[in-house]
JSON list of C-alpha atoms and ligand atoms in Angstrom, two decimals:
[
{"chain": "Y", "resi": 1, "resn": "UNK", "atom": "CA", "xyz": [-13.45, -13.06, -7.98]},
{"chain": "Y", "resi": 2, "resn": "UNK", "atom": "CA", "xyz": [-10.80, -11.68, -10.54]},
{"chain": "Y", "resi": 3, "resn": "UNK", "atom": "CA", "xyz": [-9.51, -8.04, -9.60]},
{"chain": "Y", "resi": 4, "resn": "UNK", "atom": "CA", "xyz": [-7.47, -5.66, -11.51]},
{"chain": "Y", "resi": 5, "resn": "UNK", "atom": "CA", "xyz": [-5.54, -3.71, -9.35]},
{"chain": "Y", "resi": 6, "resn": "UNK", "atom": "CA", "xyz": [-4.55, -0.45, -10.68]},
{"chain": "Y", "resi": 7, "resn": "UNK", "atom": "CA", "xyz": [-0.54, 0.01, -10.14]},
{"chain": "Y", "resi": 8, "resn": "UNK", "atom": "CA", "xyz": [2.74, 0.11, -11.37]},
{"chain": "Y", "resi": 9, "resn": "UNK", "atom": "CA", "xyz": [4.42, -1.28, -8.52]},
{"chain": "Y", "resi": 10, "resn": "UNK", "atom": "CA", "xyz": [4.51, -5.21, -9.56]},
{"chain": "Y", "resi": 11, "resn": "UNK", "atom": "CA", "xyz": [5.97, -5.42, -5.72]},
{"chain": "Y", "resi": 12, "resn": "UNK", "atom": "CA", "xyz": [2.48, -4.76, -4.28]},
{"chain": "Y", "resi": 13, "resn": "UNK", "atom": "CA", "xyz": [0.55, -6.68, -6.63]},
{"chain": "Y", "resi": 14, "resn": "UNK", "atom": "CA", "xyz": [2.36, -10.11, -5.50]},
{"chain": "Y", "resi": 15, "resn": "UNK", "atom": "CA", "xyz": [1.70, -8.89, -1.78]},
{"chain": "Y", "resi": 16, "resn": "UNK", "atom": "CA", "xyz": [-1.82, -8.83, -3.15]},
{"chain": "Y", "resi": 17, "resn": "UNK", "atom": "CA", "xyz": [-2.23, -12.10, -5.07]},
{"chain": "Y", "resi": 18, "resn": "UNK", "atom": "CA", "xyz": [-0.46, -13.55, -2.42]},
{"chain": "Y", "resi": 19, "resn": "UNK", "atom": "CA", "xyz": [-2.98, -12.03, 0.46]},
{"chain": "Y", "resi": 20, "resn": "UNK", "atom": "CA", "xyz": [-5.87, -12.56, -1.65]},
{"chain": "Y", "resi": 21, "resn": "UNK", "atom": "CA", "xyz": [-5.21, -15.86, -3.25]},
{"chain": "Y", "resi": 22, "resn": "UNK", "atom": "CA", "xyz": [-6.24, -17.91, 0.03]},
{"chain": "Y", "resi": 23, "resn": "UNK", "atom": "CA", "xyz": [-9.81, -15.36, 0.23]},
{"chain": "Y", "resi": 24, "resn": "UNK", "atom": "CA", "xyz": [-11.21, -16.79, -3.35]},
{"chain": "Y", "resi": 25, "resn": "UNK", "atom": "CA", "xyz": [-9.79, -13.71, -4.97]},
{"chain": "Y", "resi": 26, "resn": "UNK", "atom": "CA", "xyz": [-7.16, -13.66, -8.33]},
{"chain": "Y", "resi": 27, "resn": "UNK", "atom": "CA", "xyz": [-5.33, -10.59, -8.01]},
{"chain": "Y", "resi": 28, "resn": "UNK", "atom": "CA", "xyz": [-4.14, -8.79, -11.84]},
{"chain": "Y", "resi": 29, "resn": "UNK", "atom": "CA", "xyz": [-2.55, -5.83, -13.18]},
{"chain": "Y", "resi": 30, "resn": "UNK", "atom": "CA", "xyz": [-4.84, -3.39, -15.12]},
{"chain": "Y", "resi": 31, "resn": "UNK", "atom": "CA", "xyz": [-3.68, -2.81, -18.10]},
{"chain": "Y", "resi": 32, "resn": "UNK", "atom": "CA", "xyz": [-4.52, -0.02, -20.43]},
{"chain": "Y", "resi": 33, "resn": "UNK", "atom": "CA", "xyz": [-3.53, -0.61, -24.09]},
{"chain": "Y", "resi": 34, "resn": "UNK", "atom": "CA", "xyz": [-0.97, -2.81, -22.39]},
{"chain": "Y", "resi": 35, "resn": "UNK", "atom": "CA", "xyz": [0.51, -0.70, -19.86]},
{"chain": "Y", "resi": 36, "resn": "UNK", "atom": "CA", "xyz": [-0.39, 0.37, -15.97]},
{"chain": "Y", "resi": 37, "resn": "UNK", "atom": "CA", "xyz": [-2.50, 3.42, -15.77]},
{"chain": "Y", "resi": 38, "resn": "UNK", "atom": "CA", "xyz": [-0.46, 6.41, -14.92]},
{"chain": "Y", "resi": 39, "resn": "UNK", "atom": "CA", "xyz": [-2.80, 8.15, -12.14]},
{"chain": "Y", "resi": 40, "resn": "UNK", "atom": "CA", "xyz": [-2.66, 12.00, -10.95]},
{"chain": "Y", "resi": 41, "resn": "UNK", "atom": "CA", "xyz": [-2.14, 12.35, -7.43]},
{"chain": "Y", "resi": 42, "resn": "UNK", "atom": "CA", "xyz": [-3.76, 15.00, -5.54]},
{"chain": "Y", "resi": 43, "resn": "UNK", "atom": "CA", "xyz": [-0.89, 17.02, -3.90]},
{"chain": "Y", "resi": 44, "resn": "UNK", "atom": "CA", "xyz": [-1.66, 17.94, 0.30]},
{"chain": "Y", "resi": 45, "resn": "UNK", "atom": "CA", "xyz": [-4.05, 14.98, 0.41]},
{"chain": "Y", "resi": 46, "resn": "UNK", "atom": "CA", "xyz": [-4.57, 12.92, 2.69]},
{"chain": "Y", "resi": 47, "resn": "UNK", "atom": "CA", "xyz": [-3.96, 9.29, 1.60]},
{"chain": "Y", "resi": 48, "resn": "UNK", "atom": "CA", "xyz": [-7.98, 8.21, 1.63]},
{"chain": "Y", "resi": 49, "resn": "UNK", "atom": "CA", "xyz": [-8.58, 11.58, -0.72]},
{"chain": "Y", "resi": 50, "resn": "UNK", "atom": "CA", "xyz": [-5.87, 9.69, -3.11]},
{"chain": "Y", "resi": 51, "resn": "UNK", "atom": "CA", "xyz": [-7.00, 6.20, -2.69]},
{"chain": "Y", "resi": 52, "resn": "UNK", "atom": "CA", "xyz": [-10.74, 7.65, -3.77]},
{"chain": "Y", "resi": 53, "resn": "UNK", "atom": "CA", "xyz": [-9.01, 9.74, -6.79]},
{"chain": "Y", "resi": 54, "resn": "UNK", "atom": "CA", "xyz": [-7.27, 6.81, -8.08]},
{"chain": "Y", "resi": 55, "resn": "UNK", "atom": "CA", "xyz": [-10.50, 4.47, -8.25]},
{"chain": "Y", "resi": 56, "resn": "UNK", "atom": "CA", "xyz": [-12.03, 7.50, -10.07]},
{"chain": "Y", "resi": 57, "resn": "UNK", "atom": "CA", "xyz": [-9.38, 8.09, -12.37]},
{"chain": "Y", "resi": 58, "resn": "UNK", "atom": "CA", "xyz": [-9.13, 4.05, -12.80]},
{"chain": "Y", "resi": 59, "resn": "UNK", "atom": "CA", "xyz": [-13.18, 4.15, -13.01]},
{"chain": "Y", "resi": 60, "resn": "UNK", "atom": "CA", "xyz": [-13.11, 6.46, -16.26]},
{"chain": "Y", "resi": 61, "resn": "UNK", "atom": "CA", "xyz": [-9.92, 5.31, -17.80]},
{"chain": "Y", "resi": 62, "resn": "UNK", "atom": "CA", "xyz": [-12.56, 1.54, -18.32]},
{"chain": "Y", "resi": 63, "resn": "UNK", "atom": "CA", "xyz": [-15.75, 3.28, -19.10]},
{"chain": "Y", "resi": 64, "resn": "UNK", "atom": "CA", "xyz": [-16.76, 2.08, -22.34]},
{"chain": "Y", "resi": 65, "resn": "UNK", "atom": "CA", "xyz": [-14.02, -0.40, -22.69]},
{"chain": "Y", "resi": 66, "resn": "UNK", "atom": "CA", "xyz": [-14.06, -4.11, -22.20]},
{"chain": "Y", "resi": 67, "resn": "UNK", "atom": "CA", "xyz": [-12.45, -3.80, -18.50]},
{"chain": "Y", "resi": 68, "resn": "UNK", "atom": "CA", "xyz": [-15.89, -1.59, -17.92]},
{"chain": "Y", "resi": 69, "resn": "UNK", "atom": "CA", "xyz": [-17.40, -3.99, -15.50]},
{"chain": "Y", "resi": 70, "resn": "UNK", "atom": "CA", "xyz": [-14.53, -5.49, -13.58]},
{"chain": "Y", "resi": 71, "resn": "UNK", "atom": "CA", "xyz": [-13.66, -5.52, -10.41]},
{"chain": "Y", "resi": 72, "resn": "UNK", "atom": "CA", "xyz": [-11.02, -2.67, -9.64]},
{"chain": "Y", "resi": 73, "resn": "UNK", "atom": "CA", "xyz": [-8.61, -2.38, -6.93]},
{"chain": "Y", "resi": 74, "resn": "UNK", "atom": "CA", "xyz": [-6.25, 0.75, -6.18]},
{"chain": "Y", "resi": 75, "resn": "UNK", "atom": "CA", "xyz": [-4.23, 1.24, -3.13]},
{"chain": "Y", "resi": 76, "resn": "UNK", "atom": "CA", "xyz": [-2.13, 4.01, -1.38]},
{"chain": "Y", "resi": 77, "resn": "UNK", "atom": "CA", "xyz": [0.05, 3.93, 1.07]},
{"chain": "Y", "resi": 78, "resn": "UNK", "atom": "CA", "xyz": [2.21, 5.24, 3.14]},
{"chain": "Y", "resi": 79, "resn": "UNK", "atom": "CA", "xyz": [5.20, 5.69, 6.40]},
{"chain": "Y", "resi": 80, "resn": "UNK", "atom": "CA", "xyz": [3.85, 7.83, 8.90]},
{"chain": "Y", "resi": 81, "resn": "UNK", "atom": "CA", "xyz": [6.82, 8.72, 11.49]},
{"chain": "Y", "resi": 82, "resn": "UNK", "atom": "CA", "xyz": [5.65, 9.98, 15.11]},
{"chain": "Y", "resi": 83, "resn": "UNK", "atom": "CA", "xyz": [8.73, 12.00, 16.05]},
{"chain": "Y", "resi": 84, "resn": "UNK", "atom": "CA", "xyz": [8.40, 14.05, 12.89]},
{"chain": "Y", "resi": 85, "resn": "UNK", "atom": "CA", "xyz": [4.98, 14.82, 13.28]},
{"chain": "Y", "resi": 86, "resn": "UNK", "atom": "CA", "xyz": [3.61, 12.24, 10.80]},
{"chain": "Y", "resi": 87, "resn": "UNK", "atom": "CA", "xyz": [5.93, 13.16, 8.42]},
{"chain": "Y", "resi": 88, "resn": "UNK", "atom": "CA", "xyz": [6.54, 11.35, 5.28]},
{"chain": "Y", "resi": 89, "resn": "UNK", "atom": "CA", "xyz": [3.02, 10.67, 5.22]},
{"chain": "Y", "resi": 90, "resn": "UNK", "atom": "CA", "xyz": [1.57, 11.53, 1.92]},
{"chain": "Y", "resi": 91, "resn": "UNK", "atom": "CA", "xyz": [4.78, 12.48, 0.46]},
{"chain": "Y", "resi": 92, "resn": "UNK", "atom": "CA", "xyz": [6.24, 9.13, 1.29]},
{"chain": "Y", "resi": 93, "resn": "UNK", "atom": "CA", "xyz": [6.88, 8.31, -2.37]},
{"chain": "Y", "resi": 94, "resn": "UNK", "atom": "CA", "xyz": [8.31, 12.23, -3.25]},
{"chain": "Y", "resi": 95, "resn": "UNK", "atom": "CA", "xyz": [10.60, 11.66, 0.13]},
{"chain": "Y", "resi": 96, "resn": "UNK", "atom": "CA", "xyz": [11.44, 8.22, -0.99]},
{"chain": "Y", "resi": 97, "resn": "UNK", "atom": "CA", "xyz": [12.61, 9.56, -4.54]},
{"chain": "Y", "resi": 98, "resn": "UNK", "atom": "CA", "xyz": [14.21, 12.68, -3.41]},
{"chain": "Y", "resi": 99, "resn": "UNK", "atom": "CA", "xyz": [16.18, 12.56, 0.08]},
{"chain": "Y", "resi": 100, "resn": "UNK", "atom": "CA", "xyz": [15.88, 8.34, 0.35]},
{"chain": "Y", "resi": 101, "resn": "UNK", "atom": "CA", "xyz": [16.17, 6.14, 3.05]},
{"chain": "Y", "resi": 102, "resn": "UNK", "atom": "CA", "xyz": [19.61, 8.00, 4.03]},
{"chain": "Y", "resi": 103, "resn": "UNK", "atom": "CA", "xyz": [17.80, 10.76, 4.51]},
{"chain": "Y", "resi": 104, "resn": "UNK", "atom": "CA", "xyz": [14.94, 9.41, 7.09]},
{"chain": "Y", "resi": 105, "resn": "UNK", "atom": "CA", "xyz": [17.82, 7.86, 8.96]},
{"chain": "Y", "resi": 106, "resn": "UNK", "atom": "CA", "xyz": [19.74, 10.86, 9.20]},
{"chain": "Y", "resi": 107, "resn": "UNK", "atom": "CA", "xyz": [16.59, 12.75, 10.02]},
{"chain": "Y", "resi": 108, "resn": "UNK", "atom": "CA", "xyz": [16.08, 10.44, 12.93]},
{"chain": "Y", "resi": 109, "resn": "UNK", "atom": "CA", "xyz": [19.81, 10.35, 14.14]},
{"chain": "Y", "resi": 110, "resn": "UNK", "atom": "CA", "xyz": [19.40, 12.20, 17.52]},
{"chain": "Y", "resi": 111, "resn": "UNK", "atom": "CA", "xyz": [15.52, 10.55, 18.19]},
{"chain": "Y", "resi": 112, "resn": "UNK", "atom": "CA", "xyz": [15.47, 7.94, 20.58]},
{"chain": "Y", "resi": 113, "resn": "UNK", "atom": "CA", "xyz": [11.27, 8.14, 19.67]},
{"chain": "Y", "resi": 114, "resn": "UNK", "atom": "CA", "xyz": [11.35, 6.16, 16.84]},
{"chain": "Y", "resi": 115, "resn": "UNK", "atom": "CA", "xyz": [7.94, 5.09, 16.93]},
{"chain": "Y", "resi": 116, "resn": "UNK", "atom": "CA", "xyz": [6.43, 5.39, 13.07]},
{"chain": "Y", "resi": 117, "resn": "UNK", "atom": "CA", "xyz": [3.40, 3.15, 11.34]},
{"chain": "Y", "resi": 118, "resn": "UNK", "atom": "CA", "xyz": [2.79, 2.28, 7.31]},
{"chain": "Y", "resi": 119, "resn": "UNK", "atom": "CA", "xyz": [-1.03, 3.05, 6.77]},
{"chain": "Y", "resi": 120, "resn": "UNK", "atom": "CA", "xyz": [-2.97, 1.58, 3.71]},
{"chain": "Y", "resi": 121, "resn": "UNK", "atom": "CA", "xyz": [-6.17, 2.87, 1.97]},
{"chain": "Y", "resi": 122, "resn": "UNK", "atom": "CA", "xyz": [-7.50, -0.33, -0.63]},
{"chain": "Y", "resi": 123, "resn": "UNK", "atom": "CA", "xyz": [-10.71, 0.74, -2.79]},
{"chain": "Y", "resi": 124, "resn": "UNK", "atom": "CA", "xyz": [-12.72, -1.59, -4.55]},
{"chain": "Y", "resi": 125, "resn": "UNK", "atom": "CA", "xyz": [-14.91, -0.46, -7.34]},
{"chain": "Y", "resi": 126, "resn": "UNK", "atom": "CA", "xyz": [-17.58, -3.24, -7.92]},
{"chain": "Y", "resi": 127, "resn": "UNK", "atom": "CA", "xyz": [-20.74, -2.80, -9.84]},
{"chain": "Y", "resi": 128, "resn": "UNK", "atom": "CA", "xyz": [-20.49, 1.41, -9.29]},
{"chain": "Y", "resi": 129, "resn": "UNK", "atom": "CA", "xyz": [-20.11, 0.88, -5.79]},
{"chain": "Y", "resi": 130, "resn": "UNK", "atom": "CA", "xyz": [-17.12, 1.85, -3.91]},
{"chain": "Y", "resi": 131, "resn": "UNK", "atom": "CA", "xyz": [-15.55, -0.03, -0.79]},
{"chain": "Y", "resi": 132, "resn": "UNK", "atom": "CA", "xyz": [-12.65, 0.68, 1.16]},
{"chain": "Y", "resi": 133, "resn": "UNK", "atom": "CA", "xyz": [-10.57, -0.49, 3.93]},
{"chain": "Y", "resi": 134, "resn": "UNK", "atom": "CA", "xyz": [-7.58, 1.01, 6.57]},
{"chain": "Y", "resi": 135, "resn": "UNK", "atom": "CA", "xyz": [-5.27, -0.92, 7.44]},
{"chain": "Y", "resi": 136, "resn": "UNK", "atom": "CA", "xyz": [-2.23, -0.26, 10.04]},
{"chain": "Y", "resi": 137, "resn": "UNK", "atom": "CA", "xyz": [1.30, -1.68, 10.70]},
{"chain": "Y", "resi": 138, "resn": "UNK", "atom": "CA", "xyz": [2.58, 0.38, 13.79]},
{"chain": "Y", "resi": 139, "resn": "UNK", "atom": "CA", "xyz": [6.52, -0.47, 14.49]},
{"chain": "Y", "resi": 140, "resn": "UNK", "atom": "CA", "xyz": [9.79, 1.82, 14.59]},
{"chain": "Y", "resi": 141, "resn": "UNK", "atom": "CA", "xyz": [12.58, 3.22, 12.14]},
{"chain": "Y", "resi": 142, "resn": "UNK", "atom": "CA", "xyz": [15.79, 1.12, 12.68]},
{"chain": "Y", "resi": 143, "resn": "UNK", "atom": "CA", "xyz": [18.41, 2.70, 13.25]},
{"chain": "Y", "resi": 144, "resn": "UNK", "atom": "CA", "xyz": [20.42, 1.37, 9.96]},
{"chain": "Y", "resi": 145, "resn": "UNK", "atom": "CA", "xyz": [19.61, -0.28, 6.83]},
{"chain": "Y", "resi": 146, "resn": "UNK", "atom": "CA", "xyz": [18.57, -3.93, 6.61]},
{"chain": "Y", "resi": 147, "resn": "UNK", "atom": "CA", "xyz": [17.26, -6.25, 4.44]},
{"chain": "Y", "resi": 148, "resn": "UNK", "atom": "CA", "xyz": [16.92, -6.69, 0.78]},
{"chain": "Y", "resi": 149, "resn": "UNK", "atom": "CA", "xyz": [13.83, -8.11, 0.23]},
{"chain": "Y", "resi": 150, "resn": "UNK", "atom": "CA", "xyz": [10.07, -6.20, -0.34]},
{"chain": "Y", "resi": 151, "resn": "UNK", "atom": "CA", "xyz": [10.34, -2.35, -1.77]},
{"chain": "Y", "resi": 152, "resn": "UNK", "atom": "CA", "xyz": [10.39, 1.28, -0.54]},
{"chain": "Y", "resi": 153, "resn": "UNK", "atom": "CA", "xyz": [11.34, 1.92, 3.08]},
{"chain": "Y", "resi": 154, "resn": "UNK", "atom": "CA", "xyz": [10.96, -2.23, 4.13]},
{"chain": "Y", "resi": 155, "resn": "UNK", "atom": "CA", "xyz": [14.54, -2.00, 5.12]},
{"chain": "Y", "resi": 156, "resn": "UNK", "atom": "CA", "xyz": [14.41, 0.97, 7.62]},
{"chain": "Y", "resi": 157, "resn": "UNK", "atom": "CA", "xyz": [11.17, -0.22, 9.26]},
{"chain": "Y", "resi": 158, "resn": "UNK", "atom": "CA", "xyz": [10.86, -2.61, 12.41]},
{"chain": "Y", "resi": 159, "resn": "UNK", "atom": "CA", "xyz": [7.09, -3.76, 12.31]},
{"chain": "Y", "resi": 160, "resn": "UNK", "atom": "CA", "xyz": [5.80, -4.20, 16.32]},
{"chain": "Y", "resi": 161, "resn": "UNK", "atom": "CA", "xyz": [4.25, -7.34, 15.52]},
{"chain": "Y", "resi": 162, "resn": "UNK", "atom": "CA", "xyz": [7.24, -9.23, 14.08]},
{"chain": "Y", "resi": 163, "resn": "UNK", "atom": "CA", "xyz": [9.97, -10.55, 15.92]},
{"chain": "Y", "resi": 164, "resn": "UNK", "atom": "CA", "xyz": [12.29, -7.73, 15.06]},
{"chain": "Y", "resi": 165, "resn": "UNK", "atom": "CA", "xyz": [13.56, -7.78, 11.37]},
{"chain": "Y", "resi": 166, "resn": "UNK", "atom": "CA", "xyz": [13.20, -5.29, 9.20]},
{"chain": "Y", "resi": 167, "resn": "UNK", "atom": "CA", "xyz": [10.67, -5.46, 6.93]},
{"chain": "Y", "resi": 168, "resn": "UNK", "atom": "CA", "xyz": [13.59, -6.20, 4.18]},
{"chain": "Y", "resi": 169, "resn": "UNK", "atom": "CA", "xyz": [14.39, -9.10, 6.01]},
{"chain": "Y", "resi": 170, "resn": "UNK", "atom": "CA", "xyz": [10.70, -10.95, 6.12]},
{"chain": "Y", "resi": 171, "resn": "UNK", "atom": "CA", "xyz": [9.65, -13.39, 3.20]},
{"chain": "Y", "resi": 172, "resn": "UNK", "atom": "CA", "xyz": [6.62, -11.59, 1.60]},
{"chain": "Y", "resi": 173, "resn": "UNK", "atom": "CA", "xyz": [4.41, -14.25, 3.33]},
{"chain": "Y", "resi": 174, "resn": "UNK", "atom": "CA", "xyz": [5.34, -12.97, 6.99]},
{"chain": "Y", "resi": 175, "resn": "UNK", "atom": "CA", "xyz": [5.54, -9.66, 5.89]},
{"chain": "Y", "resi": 176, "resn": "UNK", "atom": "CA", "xyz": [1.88, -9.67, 4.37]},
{"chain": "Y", "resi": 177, "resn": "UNK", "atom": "CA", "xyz": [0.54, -11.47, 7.66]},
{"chain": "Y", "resi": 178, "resn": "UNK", "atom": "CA", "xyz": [1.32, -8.74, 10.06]},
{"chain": "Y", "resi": 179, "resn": "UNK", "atom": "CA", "xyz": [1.75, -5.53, 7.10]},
{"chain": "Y", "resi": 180, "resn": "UNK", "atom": "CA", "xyz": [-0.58, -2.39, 6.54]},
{"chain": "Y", "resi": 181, "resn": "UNK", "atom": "CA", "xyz": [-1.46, -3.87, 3.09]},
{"chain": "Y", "resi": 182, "resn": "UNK", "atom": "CA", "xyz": [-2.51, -7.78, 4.51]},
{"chain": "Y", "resi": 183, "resn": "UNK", "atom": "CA", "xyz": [-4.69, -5.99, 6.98]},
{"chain": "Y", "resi": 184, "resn": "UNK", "atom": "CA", "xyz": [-6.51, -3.51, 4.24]},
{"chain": "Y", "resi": 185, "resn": "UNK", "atom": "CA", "xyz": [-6.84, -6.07, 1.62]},
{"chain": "Y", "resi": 186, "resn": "UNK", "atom": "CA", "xyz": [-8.16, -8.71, 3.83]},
{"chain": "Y", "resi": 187, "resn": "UNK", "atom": "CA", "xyz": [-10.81, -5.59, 5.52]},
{"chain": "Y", "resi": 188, "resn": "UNK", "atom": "CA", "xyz": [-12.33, -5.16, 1.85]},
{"chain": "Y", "resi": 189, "resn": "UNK", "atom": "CA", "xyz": [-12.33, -8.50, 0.88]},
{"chain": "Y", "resi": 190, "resn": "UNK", "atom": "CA", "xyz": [-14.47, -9.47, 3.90]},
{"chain": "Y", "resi": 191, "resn": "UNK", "atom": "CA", "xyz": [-16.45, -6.58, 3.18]},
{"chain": "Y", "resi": 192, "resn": "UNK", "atom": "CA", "xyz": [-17.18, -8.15, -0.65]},
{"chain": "Y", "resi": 193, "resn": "UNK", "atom": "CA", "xyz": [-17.64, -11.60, 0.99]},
{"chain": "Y", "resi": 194, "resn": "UNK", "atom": "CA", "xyz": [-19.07, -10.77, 4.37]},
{"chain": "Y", "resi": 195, "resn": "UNK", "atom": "CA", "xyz": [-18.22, -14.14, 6.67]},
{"chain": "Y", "resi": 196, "resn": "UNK", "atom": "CA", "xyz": [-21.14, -16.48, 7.32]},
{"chain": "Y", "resi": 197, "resn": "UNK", "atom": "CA", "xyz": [-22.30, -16.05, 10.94]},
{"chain": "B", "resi": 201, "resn": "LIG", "atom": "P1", "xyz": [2.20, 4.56, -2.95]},
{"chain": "B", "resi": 201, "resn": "LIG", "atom": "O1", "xyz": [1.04, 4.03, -2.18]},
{"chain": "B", "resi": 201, "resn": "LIG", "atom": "O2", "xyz": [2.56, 3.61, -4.04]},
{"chain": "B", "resi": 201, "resn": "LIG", "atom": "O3", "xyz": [2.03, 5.97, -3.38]},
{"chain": "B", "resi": 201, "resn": "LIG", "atom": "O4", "xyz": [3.44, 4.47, -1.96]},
{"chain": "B", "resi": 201, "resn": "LIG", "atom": "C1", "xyz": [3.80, 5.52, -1.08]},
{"chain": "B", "resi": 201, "resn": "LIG", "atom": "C2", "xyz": [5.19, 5.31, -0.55]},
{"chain": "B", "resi": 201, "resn": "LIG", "atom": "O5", "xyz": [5.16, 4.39, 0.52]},
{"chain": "B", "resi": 201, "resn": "LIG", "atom": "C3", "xyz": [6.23, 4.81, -1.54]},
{"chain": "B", "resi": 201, "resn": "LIG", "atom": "O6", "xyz": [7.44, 5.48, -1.27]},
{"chain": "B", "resi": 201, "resn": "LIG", "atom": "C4", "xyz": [6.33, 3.33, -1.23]},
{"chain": "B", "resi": 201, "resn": "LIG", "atom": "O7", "xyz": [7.61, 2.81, -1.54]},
{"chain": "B", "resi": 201, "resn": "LIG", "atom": "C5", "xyz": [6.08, 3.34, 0.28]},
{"chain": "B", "resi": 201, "resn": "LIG", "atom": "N1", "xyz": [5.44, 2.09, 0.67]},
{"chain": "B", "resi": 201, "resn": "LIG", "atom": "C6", "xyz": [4.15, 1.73, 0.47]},
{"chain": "B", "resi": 201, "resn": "LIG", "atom": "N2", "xyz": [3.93, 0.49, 0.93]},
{"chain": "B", "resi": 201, "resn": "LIG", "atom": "C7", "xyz": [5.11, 0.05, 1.40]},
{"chain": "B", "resi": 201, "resn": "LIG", "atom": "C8", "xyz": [5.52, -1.18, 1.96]},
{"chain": "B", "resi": 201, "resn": "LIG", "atom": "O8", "xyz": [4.76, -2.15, 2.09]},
{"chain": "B", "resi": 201, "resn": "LIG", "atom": "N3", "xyz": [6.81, -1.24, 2.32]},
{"chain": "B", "resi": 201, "resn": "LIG", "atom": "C9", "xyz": [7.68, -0.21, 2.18]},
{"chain": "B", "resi": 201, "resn": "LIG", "atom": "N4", "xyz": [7.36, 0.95, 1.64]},
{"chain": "B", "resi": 201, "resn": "LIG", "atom": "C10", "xyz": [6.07, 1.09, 1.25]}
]
């Protein structure tokens, strides 16, 4: 199937054409009059409540247009730390722009806890029907920077089911195999193409 997947962030769409290639799927970006749409987030949502805003929003930006009956994907995401209570959370991306990756480090400077997860919410919109999937990377906050590879807070986070980089240090293909996003994406695509028993 060919599906549009409604972001900016061109990091996440490789992860997803990448993920989804190997399921039948060809991940693009959605495009309105040539540019990403530019979505209103709900503020003091949860990130499900956003994930089902965008696919609205993404829903009536195509009504009537020639995108009307494809197949849209949104996603949203985020770093959920334990020791702060959950915190960035929903405000991961504010947190990211404002006090950085600095500023989770030095937040966790006296916390030996450093256990933390990245959760994913995908939607699917497919013939007026929406689908989602959850999907969960638990790991820890390093305790310094490493890494330049992926986006956002991939060099401050240790994923559990790695071998103990840094996101920032994985190849996009190991990242996606054990990372919130892999897990989500491959949940609804088994729920558009259940598996054969
Ligand atoms: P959003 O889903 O695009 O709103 O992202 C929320 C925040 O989580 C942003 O600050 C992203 O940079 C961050 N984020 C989402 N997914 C990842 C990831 O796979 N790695 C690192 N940071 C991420």
């Amino acid at each position: 199937m060919r599906i549009l997947f409604a972001t900016g962030n061109e990091h996440k769409i490789s992860e997803a054409a990448a993920i989804l290639a190997p399921l039948g799927h060809e991940v693009e970006p959605l495009l309105i009059q040539g540019k990403p749409p530019d979505f209103i987030e709900p503020q003091a949502e949860g990130i499900v409540e956003v994930a089902l805003s965008k696919i609205e929003q993404a829903r009536e930006l195509v009504m009537g247009t020639k995108l009307e009956d494809s197949i849209i994907l949104v996603e949203d995401s985020g770093l959920f730390i334990d020791a702060l209570g959950g915190f960035p959370g929903p405000y991961s991306s504010y947190v990211e722009s404002t006090i950085g990756l600095s500023g989770i480090l030095q937040l966790m400077s006296a916390e030996s806890e450093r256990g933390a997860e990245f959760r994913a919410i995908t939607a699917i919109s497919i013939e007026g029907n929406t689908v989602t999937a959850t999907g969960i990377c638990r790991g820890k906050i390093s305790e310094q920077f490493s890494g330049d590879m992926g986006f956002g807070y991939d060099p401050i986070f240790i994923p559990e089911d790695g071998d103990g980089r840094t996101c920032g240090e994985m190849s996009s293909f190991d990242k996606s195999s054990i990372s919130h996003r892999g897990r989500a994406l491959k949940a609804v695509s088994e729920l558009l193409n259940p598996p054969s028993k």
